[in-house]
Coordinates of C-alpha atoms in Angstrom, one line a residue:
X176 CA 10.1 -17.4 102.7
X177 CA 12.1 -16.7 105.5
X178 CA 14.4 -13.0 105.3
X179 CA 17.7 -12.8 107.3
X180 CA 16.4 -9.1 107.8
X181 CA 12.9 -9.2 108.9
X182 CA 10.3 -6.6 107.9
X183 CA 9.1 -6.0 111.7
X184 CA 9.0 -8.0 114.5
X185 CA 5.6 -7.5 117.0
X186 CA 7.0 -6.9 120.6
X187 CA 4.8 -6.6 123.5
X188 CA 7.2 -5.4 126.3
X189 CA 9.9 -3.4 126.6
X190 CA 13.0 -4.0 129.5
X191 CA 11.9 -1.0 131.6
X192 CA 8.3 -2.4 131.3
X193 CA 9.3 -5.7 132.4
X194 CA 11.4 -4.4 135.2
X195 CA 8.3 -2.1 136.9
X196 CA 6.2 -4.9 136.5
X197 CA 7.9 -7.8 138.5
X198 CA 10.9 -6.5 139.5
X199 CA 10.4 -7.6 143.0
X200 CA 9.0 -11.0 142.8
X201 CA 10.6 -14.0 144.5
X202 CA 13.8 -15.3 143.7
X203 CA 13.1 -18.8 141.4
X204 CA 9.3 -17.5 140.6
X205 CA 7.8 -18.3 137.8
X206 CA 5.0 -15.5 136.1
X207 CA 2.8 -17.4 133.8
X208 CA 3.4 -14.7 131.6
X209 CA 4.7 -15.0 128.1
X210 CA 6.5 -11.3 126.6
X211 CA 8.3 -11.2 123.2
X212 CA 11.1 -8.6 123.7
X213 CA 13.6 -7.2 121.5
X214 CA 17.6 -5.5 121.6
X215 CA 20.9 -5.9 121.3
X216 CA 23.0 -8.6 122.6
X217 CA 25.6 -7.0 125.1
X218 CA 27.0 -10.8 126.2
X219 CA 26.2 -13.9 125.3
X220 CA 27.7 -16.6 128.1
X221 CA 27.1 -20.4 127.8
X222 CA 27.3 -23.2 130.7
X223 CA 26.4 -26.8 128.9
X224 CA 23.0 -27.1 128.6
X225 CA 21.7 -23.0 129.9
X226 CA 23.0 -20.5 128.2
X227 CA 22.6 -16.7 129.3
X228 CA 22.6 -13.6 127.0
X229 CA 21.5 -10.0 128.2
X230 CA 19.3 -8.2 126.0
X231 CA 19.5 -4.4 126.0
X232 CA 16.5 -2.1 124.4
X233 CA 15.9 1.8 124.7
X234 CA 14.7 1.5 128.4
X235 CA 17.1 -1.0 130.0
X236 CA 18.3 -4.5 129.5
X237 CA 17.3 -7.7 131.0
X238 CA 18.8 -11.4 130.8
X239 CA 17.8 -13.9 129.1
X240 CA 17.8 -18.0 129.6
X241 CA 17.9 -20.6 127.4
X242 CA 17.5 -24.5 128.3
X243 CA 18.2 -27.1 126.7
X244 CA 15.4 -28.8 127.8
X245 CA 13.5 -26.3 126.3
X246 CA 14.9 -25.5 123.1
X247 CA 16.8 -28.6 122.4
X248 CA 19.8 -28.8 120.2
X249 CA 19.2 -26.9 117.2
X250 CA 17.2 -24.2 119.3
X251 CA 20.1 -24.0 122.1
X252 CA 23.1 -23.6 119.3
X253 CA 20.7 -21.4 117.6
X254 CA 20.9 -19.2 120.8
X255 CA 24.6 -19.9 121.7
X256 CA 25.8 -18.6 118.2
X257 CA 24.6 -15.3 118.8
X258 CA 27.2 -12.5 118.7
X259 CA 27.5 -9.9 120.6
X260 CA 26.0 -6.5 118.8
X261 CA 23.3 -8.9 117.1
X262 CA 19.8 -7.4 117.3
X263 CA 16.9 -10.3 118.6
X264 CA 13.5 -11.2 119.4
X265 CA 13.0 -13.2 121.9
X266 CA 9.5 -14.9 122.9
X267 CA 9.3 -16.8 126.7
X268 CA 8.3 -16.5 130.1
X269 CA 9.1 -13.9 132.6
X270 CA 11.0 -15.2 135.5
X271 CA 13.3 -15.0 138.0
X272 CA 16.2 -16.8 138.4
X273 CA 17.3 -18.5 141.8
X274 CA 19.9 -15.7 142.1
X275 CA 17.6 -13.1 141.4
X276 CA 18.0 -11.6 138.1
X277 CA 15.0 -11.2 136.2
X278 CA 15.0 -12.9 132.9
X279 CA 13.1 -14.3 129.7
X280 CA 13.2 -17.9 129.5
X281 CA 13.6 -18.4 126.0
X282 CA 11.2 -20.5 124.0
X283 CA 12.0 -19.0 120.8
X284 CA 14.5 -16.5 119.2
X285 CA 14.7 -14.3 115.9
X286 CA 17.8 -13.2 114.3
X287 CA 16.4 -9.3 113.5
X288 CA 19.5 -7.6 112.1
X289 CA 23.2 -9.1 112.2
X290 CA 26.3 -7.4 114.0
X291 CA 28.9 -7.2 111.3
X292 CA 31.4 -5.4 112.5
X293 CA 33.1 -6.4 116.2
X294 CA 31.7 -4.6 119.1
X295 CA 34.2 -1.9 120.9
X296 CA 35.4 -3.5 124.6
X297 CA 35.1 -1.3 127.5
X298 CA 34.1 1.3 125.2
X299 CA 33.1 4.0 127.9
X300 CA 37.0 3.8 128.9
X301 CA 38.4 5.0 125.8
X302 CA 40.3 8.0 126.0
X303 CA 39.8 8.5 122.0
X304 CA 37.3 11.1 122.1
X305 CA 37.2 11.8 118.8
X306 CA 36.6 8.5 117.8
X307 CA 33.3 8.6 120.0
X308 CA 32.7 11.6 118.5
X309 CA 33.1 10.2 114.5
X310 CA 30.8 7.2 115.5
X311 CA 28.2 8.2 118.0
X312 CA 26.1 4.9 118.0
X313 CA 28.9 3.0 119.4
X314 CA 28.7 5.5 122.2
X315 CA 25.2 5.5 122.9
X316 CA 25.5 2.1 122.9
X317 CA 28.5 1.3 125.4
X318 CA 28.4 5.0 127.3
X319 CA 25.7 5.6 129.6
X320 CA 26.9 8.6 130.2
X321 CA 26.1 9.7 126.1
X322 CA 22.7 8.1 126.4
X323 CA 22.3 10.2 129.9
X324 CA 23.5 13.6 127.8
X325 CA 20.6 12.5 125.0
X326 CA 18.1 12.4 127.3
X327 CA 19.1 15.9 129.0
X328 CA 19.0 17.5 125.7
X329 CA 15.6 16.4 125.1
X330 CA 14.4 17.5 129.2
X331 CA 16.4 21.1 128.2
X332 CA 13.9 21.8 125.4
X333 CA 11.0 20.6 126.7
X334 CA 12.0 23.1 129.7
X335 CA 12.4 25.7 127.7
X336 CA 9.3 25.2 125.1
X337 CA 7.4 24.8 128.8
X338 CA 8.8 27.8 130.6
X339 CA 7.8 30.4 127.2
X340 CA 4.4 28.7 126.4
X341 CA 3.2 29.5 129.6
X342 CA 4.3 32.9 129.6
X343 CA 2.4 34.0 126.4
X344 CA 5.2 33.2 123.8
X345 CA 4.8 31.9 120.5
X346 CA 7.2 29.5 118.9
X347 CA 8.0 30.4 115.2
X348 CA 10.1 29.6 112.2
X349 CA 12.1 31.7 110.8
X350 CA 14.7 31.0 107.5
X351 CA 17.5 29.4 107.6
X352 CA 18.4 30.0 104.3
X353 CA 18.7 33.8 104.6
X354 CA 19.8 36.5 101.5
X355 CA 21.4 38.6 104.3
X356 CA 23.5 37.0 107.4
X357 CA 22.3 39.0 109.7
X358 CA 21.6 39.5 113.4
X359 CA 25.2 38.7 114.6
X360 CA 28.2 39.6 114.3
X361 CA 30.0 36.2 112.7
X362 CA 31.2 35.1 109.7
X363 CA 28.5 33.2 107.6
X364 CA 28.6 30.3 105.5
X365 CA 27.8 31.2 102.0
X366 CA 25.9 29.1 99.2
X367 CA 23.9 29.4 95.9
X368 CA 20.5 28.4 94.9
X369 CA 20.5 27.1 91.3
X370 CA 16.7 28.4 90.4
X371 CA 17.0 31.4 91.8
X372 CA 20.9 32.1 90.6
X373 CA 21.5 33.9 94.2
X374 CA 23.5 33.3 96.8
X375 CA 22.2 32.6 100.7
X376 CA 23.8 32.4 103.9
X377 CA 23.2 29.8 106.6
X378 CA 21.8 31.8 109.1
X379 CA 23.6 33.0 111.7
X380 CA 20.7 33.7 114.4
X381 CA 17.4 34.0 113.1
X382 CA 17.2 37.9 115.1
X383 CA 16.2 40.0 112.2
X384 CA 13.3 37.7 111.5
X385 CA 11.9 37.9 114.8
X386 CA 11.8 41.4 115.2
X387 CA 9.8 41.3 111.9
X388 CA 7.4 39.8 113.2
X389 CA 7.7 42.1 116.2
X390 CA 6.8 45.0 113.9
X391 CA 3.6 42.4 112.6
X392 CA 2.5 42.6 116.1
X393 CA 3.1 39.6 117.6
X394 CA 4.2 40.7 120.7
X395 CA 6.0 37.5 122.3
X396 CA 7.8 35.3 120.3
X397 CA 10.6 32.6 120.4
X398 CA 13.1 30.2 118.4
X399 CA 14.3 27.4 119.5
X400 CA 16.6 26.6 116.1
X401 CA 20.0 25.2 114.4
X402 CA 22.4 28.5 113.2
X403 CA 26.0 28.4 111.2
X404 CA 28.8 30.7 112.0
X405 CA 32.1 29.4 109.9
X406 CA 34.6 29.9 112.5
X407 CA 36.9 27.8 114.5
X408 CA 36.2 24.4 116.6
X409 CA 36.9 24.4 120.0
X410 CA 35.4 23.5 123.7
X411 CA 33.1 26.3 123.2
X412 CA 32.1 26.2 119.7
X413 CA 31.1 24.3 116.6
X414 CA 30.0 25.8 113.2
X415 CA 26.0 24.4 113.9
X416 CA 24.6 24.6 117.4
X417 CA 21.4 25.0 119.1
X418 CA 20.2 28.4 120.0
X419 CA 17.3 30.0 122.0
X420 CA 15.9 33.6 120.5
X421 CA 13.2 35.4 122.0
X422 CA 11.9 38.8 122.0
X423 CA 8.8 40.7 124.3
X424 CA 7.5 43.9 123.0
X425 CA 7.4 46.6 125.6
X426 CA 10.1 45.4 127.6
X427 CA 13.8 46.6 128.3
X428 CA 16.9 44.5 128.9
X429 CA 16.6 44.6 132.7
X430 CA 13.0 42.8 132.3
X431 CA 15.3 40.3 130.0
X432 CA 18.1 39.4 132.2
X433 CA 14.7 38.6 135.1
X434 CA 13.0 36.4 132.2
X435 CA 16.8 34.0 131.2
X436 CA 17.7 34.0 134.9
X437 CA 14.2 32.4 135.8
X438 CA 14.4 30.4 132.4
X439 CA 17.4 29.0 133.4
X440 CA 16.9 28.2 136.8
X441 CA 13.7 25.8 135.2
X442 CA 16.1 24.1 132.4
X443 CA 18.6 23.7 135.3
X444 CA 16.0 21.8 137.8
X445 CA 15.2 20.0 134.0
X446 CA 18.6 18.5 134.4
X447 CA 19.0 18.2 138.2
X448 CA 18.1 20.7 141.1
X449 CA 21.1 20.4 142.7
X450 CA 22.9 23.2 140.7
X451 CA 23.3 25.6 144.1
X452 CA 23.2 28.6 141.9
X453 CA 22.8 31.6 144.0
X454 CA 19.8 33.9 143.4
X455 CA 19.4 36.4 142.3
X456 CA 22.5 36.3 139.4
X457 CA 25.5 38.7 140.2
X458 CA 25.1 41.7 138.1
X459 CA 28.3 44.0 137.0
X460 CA 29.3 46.5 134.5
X461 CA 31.9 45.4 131.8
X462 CA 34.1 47.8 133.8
X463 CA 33.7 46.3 136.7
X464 CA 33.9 42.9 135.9
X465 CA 37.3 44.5 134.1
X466 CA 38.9 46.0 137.4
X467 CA 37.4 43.3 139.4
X468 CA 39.7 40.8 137.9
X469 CA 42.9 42.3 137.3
X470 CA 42.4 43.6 140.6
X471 CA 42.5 47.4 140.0
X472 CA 41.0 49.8 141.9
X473 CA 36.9 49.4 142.5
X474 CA 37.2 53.3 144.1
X475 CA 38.0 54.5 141.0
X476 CA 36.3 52.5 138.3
X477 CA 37.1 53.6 134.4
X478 CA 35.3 55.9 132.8
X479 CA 34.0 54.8 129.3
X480 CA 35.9 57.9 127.9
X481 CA 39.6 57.2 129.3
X482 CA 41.0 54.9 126.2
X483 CA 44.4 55.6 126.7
X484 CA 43.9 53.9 130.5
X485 CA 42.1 50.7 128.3
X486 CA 44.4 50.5 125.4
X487 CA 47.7 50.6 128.1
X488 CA 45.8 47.9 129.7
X489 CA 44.7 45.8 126.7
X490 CA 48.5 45.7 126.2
X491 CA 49.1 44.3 129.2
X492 CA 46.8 41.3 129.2
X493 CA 48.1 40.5 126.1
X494 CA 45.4 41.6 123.7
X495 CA 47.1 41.5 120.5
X496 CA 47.7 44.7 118.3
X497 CA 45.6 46.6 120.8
X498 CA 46.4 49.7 119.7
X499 CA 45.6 49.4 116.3
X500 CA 41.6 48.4 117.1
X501 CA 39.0 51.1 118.3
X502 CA 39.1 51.4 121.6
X503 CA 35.2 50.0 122.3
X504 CA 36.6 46.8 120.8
X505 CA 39.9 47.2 123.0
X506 CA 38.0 47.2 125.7
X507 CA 35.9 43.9 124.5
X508 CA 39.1 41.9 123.7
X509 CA 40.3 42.6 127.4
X510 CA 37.5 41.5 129.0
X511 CA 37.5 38.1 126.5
X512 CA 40.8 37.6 127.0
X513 CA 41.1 38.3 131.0
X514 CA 37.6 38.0 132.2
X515 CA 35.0 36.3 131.0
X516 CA 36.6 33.1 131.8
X517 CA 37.2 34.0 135.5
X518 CA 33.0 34.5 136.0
X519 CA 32.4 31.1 137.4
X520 CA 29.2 31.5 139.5
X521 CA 26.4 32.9 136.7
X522 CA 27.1 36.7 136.6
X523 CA 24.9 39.3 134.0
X524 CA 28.0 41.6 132.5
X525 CA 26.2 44.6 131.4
X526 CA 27.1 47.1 129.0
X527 CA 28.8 46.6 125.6
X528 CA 30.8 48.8 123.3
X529 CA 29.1 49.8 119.9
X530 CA 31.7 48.3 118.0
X531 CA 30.4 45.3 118.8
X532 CA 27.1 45.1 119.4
X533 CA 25.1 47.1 116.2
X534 CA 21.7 46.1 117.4
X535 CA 21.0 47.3 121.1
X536 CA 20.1 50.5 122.4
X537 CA 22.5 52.8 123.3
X538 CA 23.5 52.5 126.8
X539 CA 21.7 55.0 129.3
X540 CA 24.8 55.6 131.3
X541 CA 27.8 54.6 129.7
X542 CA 28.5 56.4 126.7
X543 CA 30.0 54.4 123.7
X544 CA 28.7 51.4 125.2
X545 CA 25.1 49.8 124.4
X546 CA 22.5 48.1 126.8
X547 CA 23.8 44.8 126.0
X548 CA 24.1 42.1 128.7
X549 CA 25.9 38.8 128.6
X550 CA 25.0 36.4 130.7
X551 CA 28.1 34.1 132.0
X552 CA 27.9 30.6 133.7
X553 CA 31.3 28.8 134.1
X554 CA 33.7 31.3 132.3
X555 CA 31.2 30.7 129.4
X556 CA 29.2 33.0 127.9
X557 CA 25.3 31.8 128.0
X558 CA 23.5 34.4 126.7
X559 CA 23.4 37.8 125.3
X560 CA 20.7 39.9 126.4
X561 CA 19.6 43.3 124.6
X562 CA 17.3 46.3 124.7
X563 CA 16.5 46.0 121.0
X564 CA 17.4 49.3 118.8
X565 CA 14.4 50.0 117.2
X566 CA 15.5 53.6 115.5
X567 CA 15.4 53.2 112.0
X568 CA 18.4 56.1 111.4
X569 CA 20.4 55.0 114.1
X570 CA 20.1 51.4 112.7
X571 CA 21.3 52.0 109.1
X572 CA 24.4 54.3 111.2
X573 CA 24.9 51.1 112.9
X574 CA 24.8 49.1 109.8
X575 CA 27.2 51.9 108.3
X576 CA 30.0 51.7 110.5
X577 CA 30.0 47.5 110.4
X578 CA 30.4 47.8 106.7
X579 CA 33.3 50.1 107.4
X580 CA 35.1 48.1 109.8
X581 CA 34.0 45.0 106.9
X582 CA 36.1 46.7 104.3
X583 CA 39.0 47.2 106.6
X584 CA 39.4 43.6 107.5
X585 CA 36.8 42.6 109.7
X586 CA 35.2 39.8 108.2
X587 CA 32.6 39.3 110.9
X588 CA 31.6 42.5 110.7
X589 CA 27.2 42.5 110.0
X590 CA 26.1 43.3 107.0
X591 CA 23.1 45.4 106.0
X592 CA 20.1 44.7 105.7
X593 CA 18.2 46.9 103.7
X594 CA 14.5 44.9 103.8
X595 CA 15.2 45.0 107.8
X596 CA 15.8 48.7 107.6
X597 CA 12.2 49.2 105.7
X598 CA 10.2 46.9 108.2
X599 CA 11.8 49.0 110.9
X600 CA 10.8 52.3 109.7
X601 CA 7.2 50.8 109.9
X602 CA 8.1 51.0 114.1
X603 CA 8.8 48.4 116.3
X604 CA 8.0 48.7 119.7
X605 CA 10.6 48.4 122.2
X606 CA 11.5 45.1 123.0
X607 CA 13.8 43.6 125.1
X608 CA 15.7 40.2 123.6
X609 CA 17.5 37.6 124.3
X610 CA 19.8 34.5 122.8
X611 CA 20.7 31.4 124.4
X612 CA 23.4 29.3 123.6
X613 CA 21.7 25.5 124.4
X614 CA 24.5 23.6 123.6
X615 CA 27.0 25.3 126.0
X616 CA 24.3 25.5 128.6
X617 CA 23.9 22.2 128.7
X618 CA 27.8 21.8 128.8
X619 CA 27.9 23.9 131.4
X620 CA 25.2 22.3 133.6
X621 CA 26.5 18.5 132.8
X622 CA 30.1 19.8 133.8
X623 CA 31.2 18.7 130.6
X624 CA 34.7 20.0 128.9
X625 CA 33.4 20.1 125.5
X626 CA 30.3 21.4 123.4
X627 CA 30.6 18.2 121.4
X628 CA 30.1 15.9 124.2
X629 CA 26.3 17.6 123.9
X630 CA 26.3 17.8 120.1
X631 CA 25.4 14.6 118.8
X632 CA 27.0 14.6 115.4
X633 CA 29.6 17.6 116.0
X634 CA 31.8 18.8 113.4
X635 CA 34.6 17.2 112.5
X636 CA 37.5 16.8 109.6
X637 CA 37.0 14.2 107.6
X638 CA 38.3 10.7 108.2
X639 CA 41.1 9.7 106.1

């Protein structure tokens, strides 16, 4: 009994196959060689007794040609009937037409799944990004350009999985259900596990967990994994994204920012080498990046201590309410505000206030501030870089003064930990660590104006 959806249908080439094999034979040759292919119909184009339909699969399409004198009346309708979006077999020889084009001339067709629903025209010139956005298949389908961004994605992680492997790392898993949202400073989602009667978080980086096993003694490991931070949508973020984590026992944050600025060089020849990045990455204080761009004077750089200076200046770069924050956070909403966006060519910022950064070391330098780098690549931050705090008092102080500025407000603010705080006092060794934003790096190297033209299936309201 004949289905109108068959169970499978036994191909033996694909389009890209076809095309490497006799792609430069003779116009109007013949191959002897019989294929059964399968696709989508993307046109379907009749001319009395040929008709002419091109077939596109995963690697390509190709053309194929039906004859009347081949298929005869029922077979030719048959063919001619086809809509576009339909998905076909098609059995016949490989040729190539008089003008060239390399086709399948059709001695038999199967009907594989029907297109109900009409195909969008001159999809990849809609405007309606959203739209794209709600129904993803249709842009695969009509946008190279998505199908290109698919298949840079998948290049990206193989870089990266490449790039650690061979430097000793180990790839783990870590929870993503998590009774503490740690390792961040975001706000978490929050949900509740029935059997257990708790409530989780959606993790919101998977840092605590690695440093755990840090303290195990695996000295080299690495995520490459899905985290949740409920906070806005925008060019630069989405509530689930892909993120990079990786830790090295022994090392500092200046042996970090070496590792991601050779690990991105390798996920940006991934892509395409023609990135001109210069090498090695700028390097600059927070301060300096500060006075660099609202061109103060380099001569005289701020000291960390001098918050009146900062808070005047918060003011007038239009931090909100500056006055009312602490000054180490002061000084981090000028240089989001003002800066950041201005650090076009890739550019380490290093040195972070406290406030803000709970789980680095204490800068060696700048007091107040931590040894916290961010790496920036197009006015968009990449990747935060740390020597890991690994003092079990200092921690829980740490831990401490986020729950303070939690219960004034700040509902990003981390929360403690308390099993994190026992494995710690175990020791960890120094470590130097790093996170890496995939998506936006991706973004970034694509030139691409949005994190969800590299999410797949980004966030969205829902469609009324």
């Amino acid at each position: 009994m004949k289905t109108a959806y068959p169970y499978r249908y036994e191909r033996t080439a694909t389009t890209g196959e076809l095309r490497s094999r006799h792609e430069t034979i003779e116009p109007g040759s013949e191959t002897g060689q019989s294929v059964r292919v399968a696709g989508r119909v993307m046109t379907v184009r009749s001319h009395g007794k040929v008709a002419f339909a091109d077939l596109m699969d995963g690697s390509g399409r190709i053309q194929l040609f039906a004859q009347h004198a081949v298929l005869g009346d029922e077979g030719l309708e048959a063919f001619t009937s086809l809509n576009v979006g339909d998905i076909v077999g098609a059995e016949g020889e490989v040729v190539m037409t008089k003008r060239g084009e390399l086709s399948v001339k059709v001695a038999e067709t199967t009907l594989l799944a029907k297109c109900l629903r009409p195909m969008p025209d001159k999809w990849h010139e809609s405007t309606d990004v959203e739209f794209r956005y709600r129904q993803r298949y249709l842009d695969l389908l009509s946008n190279p350009k998505a199908t290109e961004v698919l298949a840079a994605r998948a290049r990206v992680n193989s870089a990266i999985r490449t790039f650690l492997d061979e430097r000793g790392f180990i790839e783990v898993e870590t929870p993503i259900l998590q009774p503490i949202a740690g390792g961040a400073v975001a706000r978490p989602f929050v949900t509740h596990h029935n059997a257990l009667d708790i409530d989780l978080y959606l993790r919101i980086a998977p840092e605590l967990y690695l440093k755990r096993l840090l303290i195990g003694g695996a000295e080299k490991v690495y995520e490459l994994n899905r985290s949740f931070r409920n906070e806005g949508v925008s060019t630069k973020h989405n509530p689930e994204y892909t993120m990079l984590e990786a830790y090295e026992a022994y090392a500092d944050y200046d042996d970090t920012m070496a590792l991601v600025e050779a690990l991105v060089l390798a996920v940006a020849d991934s892509v395409g080498p023609d990135h001109g990045w210069k090498t090695p990455f700028r390097r600059l204080t927070m301060f300096e990046a500060i006075n660099e761009a609202t061109d103060r004077d380099l001569a005289t750089p701020w000291a960390a201590e001098d918050w009146d200076s900062i808070l005047d200046h918060a003011d007038a770069v239009g931090v909100v309410d500056a006055k009312s924050l602490p000054p180490g956070r002061a000084v981090f909403e000028i240089y989001e505000t003002r800066v950041e966006k201005e650090l076009i060519e890739p550019t380490f910022v290093i040195g972070v206030p406290k406030e803000v950064s709970p789980l680095a070391k204490d800068h060696r330098t700048i007091a107040g501030f931590t040894e916290h780098a961010d790496l920036v690549i197009g006015g968009i931050e990449i990747a935060p870089i740390y020597s890991e705090l690994n003092d079990p008092d200092e921690q829980r102080r740490r831990f401490d003064q986020q729950a303070a500025a939690r219960s004034a407000g700040d509902e990003e603010a981390a929360l403690a930990d308390e099993d994190f705080l026992e494995a710690l006092a175990y020791g960890m060794p120094p470590a130097g660590g790093f996170g890496l934003g995939v998506d936006r790096l991706l973004m970034t190297l694509l030139d691409l104006p949005s994190i969800r033209e590299v999410i797949l299936f980004p966030t969205l309201r829902p469609h009324d």
